[in-house]
């Protein structure tokens, strides 16, 4: 059978990896897919020709991405440019031209996926986006197909490698956030502007996609609560460890009676959980289904070849499904498009979770009682409390508390009252805490 | 659209779970699959009616399994009887009748899969077997589709929950094998005859299937090397721990230049590896692909609802693919059936691995030198050595060694020579050791 001809947009990190994987494993891929996969046409502004093994097998390389999506020879367009524009226009034009699309663009899918999938459905083409979440881990496929029998209860994922690298270094070596960030930038794990990674925006893009697949809801990136790791201090990492916890930057989506929680924030989790032991730049997603119980998927969340692994897996999927009835394919968001639910995303103050609190309390009688009584009045019960030694001559001592589960709104009020009441110096540090029990 | 009508063979542990999941999650499953799934006809000799929520939705329950596979109303047959016969006859007759099949029967697939898949191909029907390996973990799908871009290098899996429970208890509580086995039997984790689980036969069935999917080779259960955990002593678990290792009963399949290793045996692995921290009855499979690097899949490897999760996921897959061109579906063994390779499975004496050795050495000068020189002559280099304290009045002392990688044939000769040479009491304990580095 003739090889399938694809068009490739972008020859950067993931684009290069895709060329390398398609070339190096061409034989095995064709033995699996039943047909070879050939890059007929690629577009890139600039690229390192010498670093891309197999680039000589690309039929034609130009600068015009629109020429690729308009190329009648191309059956599948692989979008690896990233960002919103012109990625969105290119993807929509490829779809309008009746071409299937594979993309690694999480920002695009999280923000414009609803529109893109509707266009693809109308035109009867497929859009693969396995590479958009957790790099090489086949988590989209696991959620969409592998766990299709389950009522999914919650998902918790380490879905940003940069953030996990920073937190792992802070724990292993007792280093400060700023210090580790600088190293991550030098090693190429973090961008010059690290906001996307360390403030949780990248993770929020991915979590938005996972939540839609799990719960059968439209993509709603704008409703995702996002808090970064830049405020975490070395002492918090150390106190958490002493209490039997690790701090991880988690994306959490949970189904509650009132709606769906969708939130990215630093989280204390028990150190014996498998996911607590996912270190460095690695990613992992923990999924709790009502039938299967807890399952975990672990692997490289970024990088040239791991991400290309998912891009090419999507290509094989599309090739295998080229002859299928467009009305009977795996739906883009796991659920049939006319079966999505309008379950609301809960505002953050309605989310219920446990908390780690750290504050500098004035070192004098009655202070602890005042803080405890404010918490009690807000309906917050304390699970553990530790008062650290004051330094020589210090007027304030670090006070660390773990609370039971309570609504975030209650906790916000309690913190505001504690801070207003004058017994503590500076702000109360609050880190959410999850048990993640199966 | 009309619901798809299925036939169910067996209402035991997994059969009951399948009825419960199909009933409880009927709405979500139909929203995903695009059609409802209805149990039109079931067959079971005996079953606990009251324990099976949803049993009243089954169209007809009889005793004759062949009546189900011959029922013209039934489109998909779900085989959950287990064992070779009559499971094999039932599955082949269902296929001959043009029905798709979903099965959780690892023994059947490992031994007769080649024949079953050939029959299914000839008749243009699908056979789903996700539930045959690692219960609820969607590992078949991950290997067959999610990692389709990769040249798979190796797989290492904890794929028998009973064995992992026993080893976990031995480590956590310093207990003996026999003692823990008795408890596992009392708690229902182990069968009255535990041979299948503790001697690695069940794991070998599963590993055989995983190896075919990973390497594109026919199923060859009879070539799988199998060693159980019943010889592991509490002291081995403790010594391993002191050296920074855990003992896990692993199924390992690895591609080497000369062929494929296919082996189930107790294995020392570094305690910091994620898979070393998979405890109790849980399963996990670590897969190393050339593009993606190491990935891990974790979850419940057995049990009613977790296994049913995979059975029903296969059902949804079949329903979604009912209208596809039979020549363009995901191949049963990941690779197109006429593209399987005849790569040989290596005999165990050609397998290369590192070793943990424990022996009772005579407590006198020169003994250590004689043992070391035998190892040296066989080309075995020692990585670490520990001589334990002799007991009061003991003539022999425990000697524990870790070696570098060497062919099993060389090690067999070395052990025979050490045992023959009279410096050790009893047999040399040998446990293979793997680094499992990404």
PDB file of C-alpha atoms in Angstrom, chain B residues 17-261:
ATOM      1  CA  UNK B  17     -18.156  -7.109  38.209  1.00  0.00           C
ATOM      2  CA  UNK B  18     -18.919  -6.694  34.525  1.00  0.00           C
ATOM      3  CA  UNK B  19     -22.671  -6.768  35.169  1.00  0.00           C
ATOM      4  CA  UNK B  20     -22.269  -4.249  37.985  1.00  0.00           C
ATOM      5  CA  UNK B  21     -20.129  -1.831  35.932  1.00  0.00           C
ATOM      6  CA  UNK B  22     -22.358  -2.067  32.857  1.00  0.00           C
ATOM      7  CA  UNK B  23     -25.398  -1.346  35.004  1.00  0.00           C
ATOM      8  CA  UNK B  24     -24.018   1.291  37.336  1.00  0.00           C
ATOM      9  CA  UNK B  25     -22.250   3.297  34.633  1.00  0.00           C
ATOM     10  CA  UNK B  26     -24.709   2.563  31.807  1.00  0.00           C
ATOM     11  CA  UNK B  27     -25.356   6.252  31.170  1.00  0.00           C
ATOM     12  CA  UNK B  28     -21.724   7.341  30.985  1.00  0.00           C
ATOM     13  CA  UNK B  29     -20.731   4.284  28.953  1.00  0.00           C
ATOM     14  CA  UNK B  30     -23.394   5.010  26.342  1.00  0.00           C
ATOM     15  CA  UNK B  31     -22.392   8.690  26.269  1.00  0.00           C
ATOM     16  CA  UNK B  32     -18.871   7.537  25.441  1.00  0.00           C
ATOM     17  CA  UNK B  33     -19.614   4.617  23.113  1.00  0.00           C
ATOM     18  CA  UNK B  34     -22.436   6.284  21.250  1.00  0.00           C
ATOM     19  CA  UNK B  35     -24.663   3.264  21.939  1.00  0.00           C
ATOM     20  CA  UNK B  36     -25.893   1.436  24.984  1.00  0.00           C
ATOM     21  CA  UNK B  37     -24.557  -2.023  25.830  1.00  0.00           C
ATOM     22  CA  UNK B  38     -27.125  -4.620  26.852  1.00  0.00           C
ATOM     23  CA  UNK B  39     -26.515  -8.137  28.209  1.00  0.00           C
ATOM     24  CA  UNK B  40     -28.963 -10.122  26.129  1.00  0.00           C
ATOM     25  CA  UNK B  41     -27.914 -13.572  27.250  1.00  0.00           C
ATOM     26  CA  UNK B  42     -25.694 -14.952  29.997  1.00  0.00           C
ATOM     27  CA  UNK B  43     -24.601 -18.453  30.941  1.00  0.00           C
ATOM     28  CA  UNK B  44     -23.390 -19.599  34.335  1.00  0.00           C
ATOM     29  CA  UNK B  45     -23.536 -22.836  36.290  1.00  0.00           C
ATOM     30  CA  UNK B  46     -23.928 -21.165  39.631  1.00  0.00           C
ATOM     31  CA  UNK B  47     -23.845 -17.573  40.788  1.00  0.00           C
ATOM     32  CA  UNK B  48     -24.856 -15.398  43.714  1.00  0.00           C
ATOM     33  CA  UNK B  49     -27.912 -13.600  42.381  1.00  0.00           C
ATOM     34  CA  UNK B  50     -28.190 -11.215  45.325  1.00  0.00           C
ATOM     35  CA  UNK B  51     -24.568 -10.067  45.062  1.00  0.00           C
ATOM     36  CA  UNK B  52     -24.898  -8.951  41.443  1.00  0.00           C
ATOM     37  CA  UNK B  53     -26.444  -5.497  41.230  1.00  0.00           C
ATOM     38  CA  UNK B  54     -28.142  -5.156  37.871  1.00  0.00           C
ATOM     39  CA  UNK B  55     -28.587  -8.868  37.216  1.00  0.00           C
ATOM     40  CA  UNK B  56     -32.273  -8.183  36.576  1.00  0.00           C
ATOM     41  CA  UNK B  57     -31.296  -6.309  33.405  1.00  0.00           C
ATOM     42  CA  UNK B  58     -29.848  -9.451  31.818  1.00  0.00           C
ATOM     43  CA  UNK B  59     -32.224 -10.607  29.091  1.00  0.00           C
ATOM     44  CA  UNK B  60     -31.835 -14.326  29.771  1.00  0.00           C
ATOM     45  CA  UNK B  61     -29.639 -16.421  32.058  1.00  0.00           C
ATOM     46  CA  UNK B  62     -29.110 -20.097  31.289  1.00  0.00           C
ATOM     47  CA  UNK B  63     -26.589 -22.811  31.996  1.00  0.00           C
ATOM     48  CA  UNK B  64     -25.527 -23.503  28.431  1.00  0.00           C
ATOM     49  CA  UNK B  65     -22.573 -21.375  27.332  1.00  0.00           C
ATOM     50  CA  UNK B  66     -22.780 -22.750  23.787  1.00  0.00           C
ATOM     51  CA  UNK B  67     -26.366 -21.489  23.561  1.00  0.00           C
ATOM     52  CA  UNK B  68     -24.986 -17.982  24.190  1.00  0.00           C
ATOM     53  CA  UNK B  69     -22.319 -18.154  21.481  1.00  0.00           C
ATOM     54  CA  UNK B  70     -24.920 -19.545  19.081  1.00  0.00           C
ATOM     55  CA  UNK B  71     -27.548 -16.939  19.985  1.00  0.00           C
ATOM     56  CA  UNK B  72     -28.199 -14.940  16.793  1.00  0.00           C
ATOM     57  CA  UNK B  73     -29.126 -11.892  18.862  1.00  0.00           C
ATOM     58  CA  UNK B  74     -25.672 -11.694  20.455  1.00  0.00           C
ATOM     59  CA  UNK B  75     -23.101  -9.494  18.628  1.00  0.00           C
ATOM     60  CA  UNK B  76     -20.235  -9.661  21.121  1.00  0.00           C
ATOM     61  CA  UNK B  77     -19.364 -12.623  23.350  1.00  0.00           C
ATOM     62  CA  UNK B  78     -17.631 -11.886  26.674  1.00  0.00           C
ATOM     63  CA  UNK B  79     -15.725 -14.951  27.890  1.00  0.00           C
ATOM     64  CA  UNK B  80     -15.118 -14.851  31.649  1.00  0.00           C
ATOM     65  CA  UNK B  81     -15.007 -18.562  32.459  1.00  0.00           C
ATOM     66  CA  UNK B  82     -11.209 -18.880  32.490  1.00  0.00           C
ATOM     67  CA  UNK B  83      -9.119 -21.990  31.838  1.00  0.00           C
ATOM     68  CA  UNK B  84      -8.476 -23.688  28.510  1.00  0.00           C
ATOM     69  CA  UNK B  85     -11.536 -25.798  27.951  1.00  0.00           C
ATOM     70  CA  UNK B  86     -14.328 -25.192  27.131  1.00  0.00           C
ATOM     71  CA  UNK B  87     -13.181 -21.536  26.939  1.00  0.00           C
ATOM     72  CA  UNK B  88     -11.215 -22.205  23.761  1.00  0.00           C
ATOM     73  CA  UNK B  89     -14.049 -24.048  22.013  1.00  0.00           C
ATOM     74  CA  UNK B  90     -16.497 -21.327  23.020  1.00  0.00           C
ATOM     75  CA  UNK B  91     -14.301 -18.509  21.771  1.00  0.00           C
ATOM     76  CA  UNK B  92     -13.571 -20.255  18.472  1.00  0.00           C
ATOM     77  CA  UNK B  93     -17.247 -21.015  17.944  1.00  0.00           C
ATOM     78  CA  UNK B  94     -18.208 -17.418  18.704  1.00  0.00           C
ATOM     79  CA  UNK B  95     -15.677 -16.311  16.105  1.00  0.00           C
ATOM     80  CA  UNK B  96     -16.931 -18.871  13.603  1.00  0.00           C
ATOM     81  CA  UNK B  97     -20.404 -17.454  14.187  1.00  0.00           C
ATOM     82  CA  UNK B  98     -19.069 -14.024  13.211  1.00  0.00           C
ATOM     83  CA  UNK B  99     -19.244 -12.573  16.711  1.00  0.00           C
ATOM     84  CA  UNK B 100     -16.640 -10.324  18.290  1.00  0.00           C
ATOM     85  CA  UNK B 101     -15.064 -11.608  21.497  1.00  0.00           C
ATOM     86  CA  UNK B 102     -13.841  -9.937  24.693  1.00  0.00           C
ATOM     87  CA  UNK B 103     -11.965 -12.111  27.187  1.00  0.00           C
ATOM     88  CA  UNK B 104     -10.062 -11.802  30.466  1.00  0.00           C
ATOM     89  CA  UNK B 105      -8.468 -15.226  29.972  1.00  0.00           C
ATOM     90  CA  UNK B 106      -4.667 -14.835  30.063  1.00  0.00           C
ATOM     91  CA  UNK B 107      -3.973 -18.582  30.007  1.00  0.00           C
ATOM     92  CA  UNK B 108      -6.104 -18.983  26.893  1.00  0.00           C
ATOM     93  CA  UNK B 109      -4.508 -16.054  25.057  1.00  0.00           C
ATOM     94  CA  UNK B 110      -0.949 -16.949  26.078  1.00  0.00           C
ATOM     95  CA  UNK B 111      -1.342 -20.569  24.928  1.00  0.00           C
ATOM     96  CA  UNK B 112      -3.844 -20.390  22.084  1.00  0.00           C
ATOM     97  CA  UNK B 113      -3.830 -16.733  21.090  1.00  0.00           C
ATOM     98  CA  UNK B 114      -2.043 -17.299  17.782  1.00  0.00           C
ATOM     99  CA  UNK B 115      -4.767 -19.702  16.665  1.00  0.00           C
ATOM    100  CA  UNK B 116      -7.581 -17.529  18.039  1.00  0.00           C
ATOM    101  CA  UNK B 117      -6.318 -14.356  16.367  1.00  0.00           C
ATOM    102  CA  UNK B 118      -5.860 -16.150  13.049  1.00  0.00           C
ATOM    103  CA  UNK B 119      -9.447 -17.393  13.219  1.00  0.00           C
ATOM    104  CA  UNK B 120     -10.680 -13.907  14.136  1.00  0.00           C
ATOM    105  CA  UNK B 121      -8.780 -12.367  11.265  1.00  0.00           C
ATOM    106  CA  UNK B 122     -10.170 -14.882   8.783  1.00  0.00           C
ATOM    107  CA  UNK B 123     -13.699 -14.141   9.978  1.00  0.00           C
ATOM    108  CA  UNK B 124     -13.173 -10.350  10.235  1.00  0.00           C
ATOM    109  CA  UNK B 125     -13.982 -10.052  13.933  1.00  0.00           C
ATOM    110  CA  UNK B 126     -12.183  -8.453  16.875  1.00  0.00           C
ATOM    111  CA  UNK B 127     -10.884 -10.154  20.021  1.00  0.00           C
ATOM    112  CA  UNK B 128     -10.299  -7.826  22.982  1.00  0.00           C
ATOM    113  CA  UNK B 129      -8.104  -9.026  25.860  1.00  0.00           C
ATOM    114  CA  UNK B 130      -7.145  -5.930  27.874  1.00  0.00           C
ATOM    115  CA  UNK B 131      -8.411  -7.646  31.037  1.00  0.00           C
ATOM    116  CA  UNK B 132      -6.007 -10.571  30.529  1.00  0.00           C
ATOM    117  CA  UNK B 133      -2.978  -8.575  31.702  1.00  0.00           C
ATOM    118  CA  UNK B 134      -2.687  -6.504  34.875  1.00  0.00           C
ATOM    119  CA  UNK B 135      -6.423  -6.255  35.602  1.00  0.00           C
ATOM    120  CA  UNK B 136      -7.633  -2.694  35.310  1.00  0.00           C
ATOM    121  CA  UNK B 137      -4.402  -1.148  34.018  1.00  0.00           C
ATOM    122  CA  UNK B 138      -4.824  -0.302  30.312  1.00  0.00           C
ATOM    123  CA  UNK B 139      -1.389  -1.697  29.489  1.00  0.00           C
ATOM    124  CA  UNK B 140      -2.393  -3.577  26.332  1.00  0.00           C
ATOM    125  CA  UNK B 141      -3.705  -0.346  24.868  1.00  0.00           C
ATOM    126  CA  UNK B 142      -0.635   1.582  25.975  1.00  0.00           C
ATOM    127  CA  UNK B 143       1.719  -0.895  24.290  1.00  0.00           C
ATOM    128  CA  UNK B 144      -0.364  -1.488  21.212  1.00  0.00           C
ATOM    129  CA  UNK B 145      -1.372   2.090  20.495  1.00  0.00           C
ATOM    130  CA  UNK B 146       0.046   4.619  22.936  1.00  0.00           C
ATOM    131  CA  UNK B 147       3.663   3.609  22.331  1.00  0.00           C
ATOM    132  CA  UNK B 148       3.244   2.667  18.646  1.00  0.00           C
ATOM    133  CA  UNK B 149       6.011   5.106  17.637  1.00  0.00           C
ATOM    134  CA  UNK B 150       8.657   3.325  19.677  1.00  0.00           C
ATOM    135  CA  UNK B 151      11.198   0.611  19.265  1.00  0.00           C
ATOM    136  CA  UNK B 152      10.450  -1.068  22.605  1.00  0.00           C
ATOM    137  CA  UNK B 153      13.663  -2.059  24.364  1.00  0.00           C
ATOM    138  CA  UNK B 154      12.355  -3.818  27.448  1.00  0.00           C
ATOM    139  CA  UNK B 155       9.427  -4.370  29.762  1.00  0.00           C
ATOM    140  CA  UNK B 156       9.546  -5.158  33.471  1.00  0.00           C
ATOM    141  CA  UNK B 157       6.324  -5.783  35.319  1.00  0.00           C
ATOM    142  CA  UNK B 158       4.905  -6.629  38.699  1.00  0.00           C
ATOM    143  CA  UNK B 159       2.035  -8.559  37.171  1.00  0.00           C
ATOM    144  CA  UNK B 160       0.919 -10.873  39.945  1.00  0.00           C
ATOM    145  CA  UNK B 161      -0.721  -9.242  42.938  1.00  0.00           C
ATOM    146  CA  UNK B 162      -0.519 -12.299  45.185  1.00  0.00           C
ATOM    147  CA  UNK B 163       3.235 -12.542  44.832  1.00  0.00           C
ATOM    148  CA  UNK B 164       3.668  -8.816  45.378  1.00  0.00           C
ATOM    149  CA  UNK B 165       1.514  -8.915  48.491  1.00  0.00           C
ATOM    150  CA  UNK B 166       3.650 -11.732  49.925  1.00  0.00           C
ATOM    151  CA  UNK B 167       6.958  -9.983  49.171  1.00  0.00           C
ATOM    152  CA  UNK B 168       5.655  -6.686  50.568  1.00  0.00           C
ATOM    153  CA  UNK B 169       4.600  -8.338  53.831  1.00  0.00           C
ATOM    154  CA  UNK B 170       7.924 -10.174  54.079  1.00  0.00           C
ATOM    155  CA  UNK B 171       9.754  -6.859  53.786  1.00  0.00           C
ATOM    156  CA  UNK B 172       7.486  -4.688  55.948  1.00  0.00           C
ATOM    157  CA  UNK B 173       7.240  -7.161  58.800  1.00  0.00           C
ATOM    158  CA  UNK B 174      10.265  -9.430  58.414  1.00  0.00           C
ATOM    159  CA  UNK B 175       7.939 -12.413  58.067  1.00  0.00           C
ATOM    160  CA  UNK B 176       8.605 -15.759  56.383  1.00  0.00           C
ATOM    161  CA  UNK B 177       7.213 -16.773  53.022  1.00  0.00           C
ATOM    162  CA  UNK B 178       5.132 -19.693  54.339  1.00  0.00           C
ATOM    163  CA  UNK B 179       3.650 -17.588  57.103  1.00  0.00           C
ATOM    164  CA  UNK B 180       2.562 -14.766  54.769  1.00  0.00           C
ATOM    165  CA  UNK B 181       1.246 -17.212  52.186  1.00  0.00           C
ATOM    166  CA  UNK B 182      -1.066 -18.678  54.818  1.00  0.00           C
ATOM    167  CA  UNK B 183      -2.413 -15.216  55.615  1.00  0.00           C
ATOM    168  CA  UNK B 184      -2.850 -14.402  51.922  1.00  0.00           C
ATOM    169  CA  UNK B 185      -4.884 -17.580  51.517  1.00  0.00           C
ATOM    170  CA  UNK B 186      -7.018 -16.681  54.534  1.00  0.00           C
ATOM    171  CA  UNK B 187      -7.635 -13.186  53.122  1.00  0.00           C
ATOM    172  CA  UNK B 188      -8.584 -14.541  49.702  1.00  0.00           C
ATOM    173  CA  UNK B 189      -5.526 -13.052  47.935  1.00  0.00           C
ATOM    174  CA  UNK B 190      -4.094 -16.512  47.228  1.00  0.00           C
ATOM    175  CA  UNK B 191      -5.750 -19.702  46.018  1.00  0.00           C
ATOM    176  CA  UNK B 192      -5.816 -22.922  48.056  1.00  0.00           C
ATOM    177  CA  UNK B 193      -3.305 -24.214  45.499  1.00  0.00           C
ATOM    178  CA  UNK B 194      -1.078 -21.150  45.127  1.00  0.00           C
ATOM    179  CA  UNK B 195       1.240 -22.649  42.472  1.00  0.00           C
ATOM    180  CA  UNK B 196      -0.029 -20.532  39.578  1.00  0.00           C
ATOM    181  CA  UNK B 197       0.664 -17.307  41.455  1.00  0.00           C
ATOM    182  CA  UNK B 198       3.738 -17.965  43.577  1.00  0.00           C
ATOM    183  CA  UNK B 199       5.602 -20.072  40.999  1.00  0.00           C
ATOM    184  CA  UNK B 200       5.187 -17.398  38.341  1.00  0.00           C
ATOM    185  CA  UNK B 201       2.995 -19.255  35.846  1.00  0.00           C
ATOM    186  CA  UNK B 202       0.278 -16.605  35.933  1.00  0.00           C
ATOM    187  CA  UNK B 203       2.912 -13.898  35.461  1.00  0.00           C
ATOM    188  CA  UNK B 204       4.446 -15.871  32.583  1.00  0.00           C
ATOM    189  CA  UNK B 205       1.078 -15.947  30.807  1.00  0.00           C
ATOM    190  CA  UNK B 206       0.836 -12.180  31.074  1.00  0.00           C
ATOM    191  CA  UNK B 207       4.463 -11.532  30.172  1.00  0.00           C
ATOM    192  CA  UNK B 208       4.113 -13.702  27.061  1.00  0.00           C
ATOM    193  CA  UNK B 209       1.277 -11.462  25.894  1.00  0.00           C
ATOM    194  CA  UNK B 210       3.131  -8.231  26.683  1.00  0.00           C
ATOM    195  CA  UNK B 211       6.267  -9.427  24.857  1.00  0.00           C
ATOM    196  CA  UNK B 212       4.328 -10.202  21.690  1.00  0.00           C
ATOM    197  CA  UNK B 213       2.744  -6.763  21.712  1.00  0.00           C
ATOM    198  CA  UNK B 214       6.052  -5.047  22.372  1.00  0.00           C
ATOM    199  CA  UNK B 215       8.286  -6.889  19.932  1.00  0.00           C
ATOM    200  CA  UNK B 216       5.941  -8.071  17.207  1.00  0.00           C
ATOM    201  CA  UNK B 217       6.509 -11.784  17.742  1.00  0.00           C
ATOM    202  CA  UNK B 218       4.021 -14.667  17.976  1.00  0.00           C
ATOM    203  CA  UNK B 219       2.889 -15.777  21.437  1.00  0.00           C
ATOM    204  CA  UNK B 220       5.403 -18.291  22.820  1.00  0.00           C
ATOM    205  CA  UNK B 221       4.406 -19.148  26.353  1.00  0.00           C
ATOM    206  CA  UNK B 222       6.334 -22.433  26.310  1.00  0.00           C
ATOM    207  CA  UNK B 223       9.615 -20.530  25.884  1.00  0.00           C
ATOM    208  CA  UNK B 224       9.126 -18.300  28.933  1.00  0.00           C
ATOM    209  CA  UNK B 225      11.550 -18.997  31.795  1.00  0.00           C
ATOM    210  CA  UNK B 226       9.722 -19.134  35.109  1.00  0.00           C
ATOM    211  CA  UNK B 227      11.017 -19.123  38.678  1.00  0.00           C
ATOM    212  CA  UNK B 228       8.785 -18.550  41.702  1.00  0.00           C
ATOM    213  CA  UNK B 229       9.236 -16.727  44.994  1.00  0.00           C
ATOM    214  CA  UNK B 230       8.799 -19.686  47.335  1.00  0.00           C
ATOM    215  CA  UNK B 231      12.554 -20.076  47.932  1.00  0.00           C
ATOM    216  CA  UNK B 232      13.035 -16.443  48.996  1.00  0.00           C
ATOM    217  CA  UNK B 233      13.903 -16.228  52.668  1.00  0.00           C
ATOM    218  CA  UNK B 234      13.307 -13.411  55.127  1.00  0.00           C
ATOM    219  CA  UNK B 235      17.089 -12.936  55.415  1.00  0.00           C
ATOM    220  CA  UNK B 236      17.363 -12.324  51.636  1.00  0.00           C
ATOM    221  CA  UNK B 237      14.725  -9.621  51.843  1.00  0.00           C
ATOM    222  CA  UNK B 238      16.597  -8.044  54.747  1.00  0.00           C
ATOM    223  CA  UNK B 239      20.057  -8.255  53.127  1.00  0.00           C
ATOM    224  CA  UNK B 240      18.678  -6.783  49.904  1.00  0.00           C
ATOM    225  CA  UNK B 241      17.200  -3.882  51.876  1.00  0.00           C
ATOM    226  CA  UNK B 242      20.553  -3.236  53.604  1.00  0.00           C
ATOM    227  CA  UNK B 243      22.219  -3.062  50.210  1.00  0.00           C
ATOM    228  CA  UNK B 244      19.640  -0.557  48.895  1.00  0.00           C
ATOM    229  CA  UNK B 245      17.480  -3.007  46.961  1.00  0.00           C
ATOM    230  CA  UNK B 246      13.985  -4.475  47.049  1.00  0.00           C
ATOM    231  CA  UNK B 247      13.054  -7.964  45.901  1.00  0.00           C
ATOM    232  CA  UNK B 248      10.140  -7.985  43.450  1.00  0.00           C
ATOM    233  CA  UNK B 249       8.739 -10.845  41.404  1.00  0.00           C
ATOM    234  CA  UNK B 250       9.199  -9.402  37.945  1.00  0.00           C
ATOM    235  CA  UNK B 251       8.244 -10.456  34.469  1.00  0.00           C
ATOM    236  CA  UNK B 252      11.022  -9.191  32.199  1.00  0.00           C
ATOM    237  CA  UNK B 253      11.085  -9.144  28.409  1.00  0.00           C
ATOM    238  CA  UNK B 254      14.109  -7.581  26.768  1.00  0.00           C
ATOM    239  CA  UNK B 255      15.341  -7.239  23.244  1.00  0.00           C
ATOM    240  CA  UNK B 256      19.027  -8.143  22.818  1.00  0.00           C
ATOM    241  CA  UNK B 257      21.164  -8.365  19.699  1.00  0.00           C
ATOM    242  CA  UNK B 258      20.875 -12.190  19.751  1.00  0.00           C
ATOM    243  CA  UNK B 259      17.174 -12.452  20.501  1.00  0.00           C
ATOM    244  CA  UNK B 260      14.537 -11.795  23.110  1.00  0.00           C
ATOM    245  CA  UNK B 261      14.741 -12.520  26.832  1.00  0.00           C
TER     246      UNK B 261
END
